[in-house]
Short mmCIF file of C-alpha atoms in Angstrom, two decimals:
data_model
loop_
_atom_site.label_atom_id
_atom_site.label_comp_id
_atom_site.label_asym_id
_atom_site.label_seq_id
_atom_site.Cartn_x
_atom_site.Cartn_y
_atom_site.Cartn_z
CA MET A 231 79.61 -56.30 -92.50
CA THR A 232 77.69 -55.11 -89.38
CA ARG A 233 74.51 -53.22 -89.63
CA PRO A 234 74.57 -49.56 -88.46
CA ASN A 235 73.02 -48.93 -85.08
CA PRO A 236 69.99 -46.61 -85.52
CA PHE A 237 70.30 -45.32 -81.90
CA PHE A 238 73.95 -44.22 -82.23
CA ASN A 239 73.60 -40.98 -84.26
CA ARG A 240 70.22 -39.92 -83.14
CA PRO A 241 69.63 -36.19 -82.53
CA ALA A 242 69.22 -35.33 -78.83
CA THR A 243 65.69 -35.00 -77.71
CA PRO A 244 64.93 -31.69 -76.03
CA ALA A 245 64.39 -31.74 -72.28
CA PRO A 246 60.80 -31.53 -71.10
CA PRO A 247 59.76 -28.18 -69.71
CA ALA A 248 60.38 -27.75 -65.98
CA THR A 249 57.42 -28.34 -63.68
CA ALA A 250 56.27 -25.86 -61.12
CA TRP A 251 57.78 -27.70 -58.20
CA GLN A 252 61.22 -27.83 -59.97
CA VAL A 253 61.04 -24.09 -60.69
CA ASN A 254 60.04 -23.32 -57.07
CA ALA A 255 62.77 -25.57 -55.71
CA HIS A 256 65.38 -23.81 -57.87
CA ARG A 257 64.15 -20.41 -56.61
CA ARG A 258 64.29 -21.48 -53.06
CA LYS A 259 67.98 -22.52 -53.50
CA THR A 260 69.14 -19.48 -55.40
CA ASP A 261 66.94 -16.54 -54.42
CA PHE A 262 66.99 -17.12 -50.67
CA THR A 263 67.00 -14.00 -48.57
CA PRO A 264 66.91 -14.60 -44.81
CA PRO A 265 64.03 -13.03 -42.96
CA PRO A 266 64.89 -9.94 -40.96
CA LEU A 267 65.75 -10.44 -37.30
CA PRO A 268 63.10 -9.39 -34.89
CA THR A 269 63.95 -6.11 -33.10
CA PRO A 270 63.18 -5.98 -29.37
CA HIS A 271 60.48 -3.65 -28.18
CA PRO A 272 61.94 -0.41 -26.94
CA ALA A 273 59.93 -0.63 -23.72
CA ILE A 274 61.58 -4.04 -22.80
CA ASN A 275 64.74 -3.59 -20.97
CA PRO A 276 66.74 -6.82 -20.97
CA ALA A 277 68.04 -7.91 -17.58
CA PRO A 278 71.79 -7.88 -17.06
CA LEU A 279 73.48 -11.27 -17.55
CA CYS A 280 75.03 -11.35 -14.11
CA VAL A 281 74.25 -9.37 -11.08
CA SER A 282 77.38 -8.77 -9.01
CA SER A 283 75.41 -8.73 -5.76
CA GLN A 284 74.49 -12.39 -6.20
CA LEU A 285 77.91 -13.78 -7.21
CA ASP A 286 80.32 -15.37 -4.72
CA LEU A 287 83.42 -14.25 -6.64
CA VAL A 288 83.94 -11.01 -8.48
CA TRP A 289 86.80 -9.93 -10.74
CA ASP A 290 89.07 -7.32 -9.21
CA ALA A 291 90.73 -5.41 -12.05
CA ALA A 292 93.24 -3.73 -9.73
CA THR A 293 94.80 -7.03 -8.64
CA GLY A 294 93.91 -9.07 -11.73
CA GLN A 295 92.36 -11.84 -9.63
CA PHE A 296 89.05 -13.01 -8.45
CA ARG A 297 88.10 -12.16 -4.89
CA PHE A 298 85.10 -12.86 -2.61
CA ASN A 299 82.22 -10.54 -3.11
CA PRO A 300 82.20 -7.95 -0.28
CA LEU A 301 78.51 -7.32 -0.84
CA LEU A 302 77.69 -10.80 0.45
CA GLY A 303 79.36 -10.17 3.79
#
């Protein structure tokens, strides 16, 4: 007859308490709120993306095609 294994029916040992870095890491993963986006200053007027006077081709909505810019001459 075999001897009973003393490690087979052992009660589970409780987990050690969480350390501070484990708690903080869990909070960073779950309670993340993104920072608010910065709002531009009202006195700053952003420049337009494209100035039509400097482009070689401009879109003509009447014909539905690009055409040479008449402002360039």
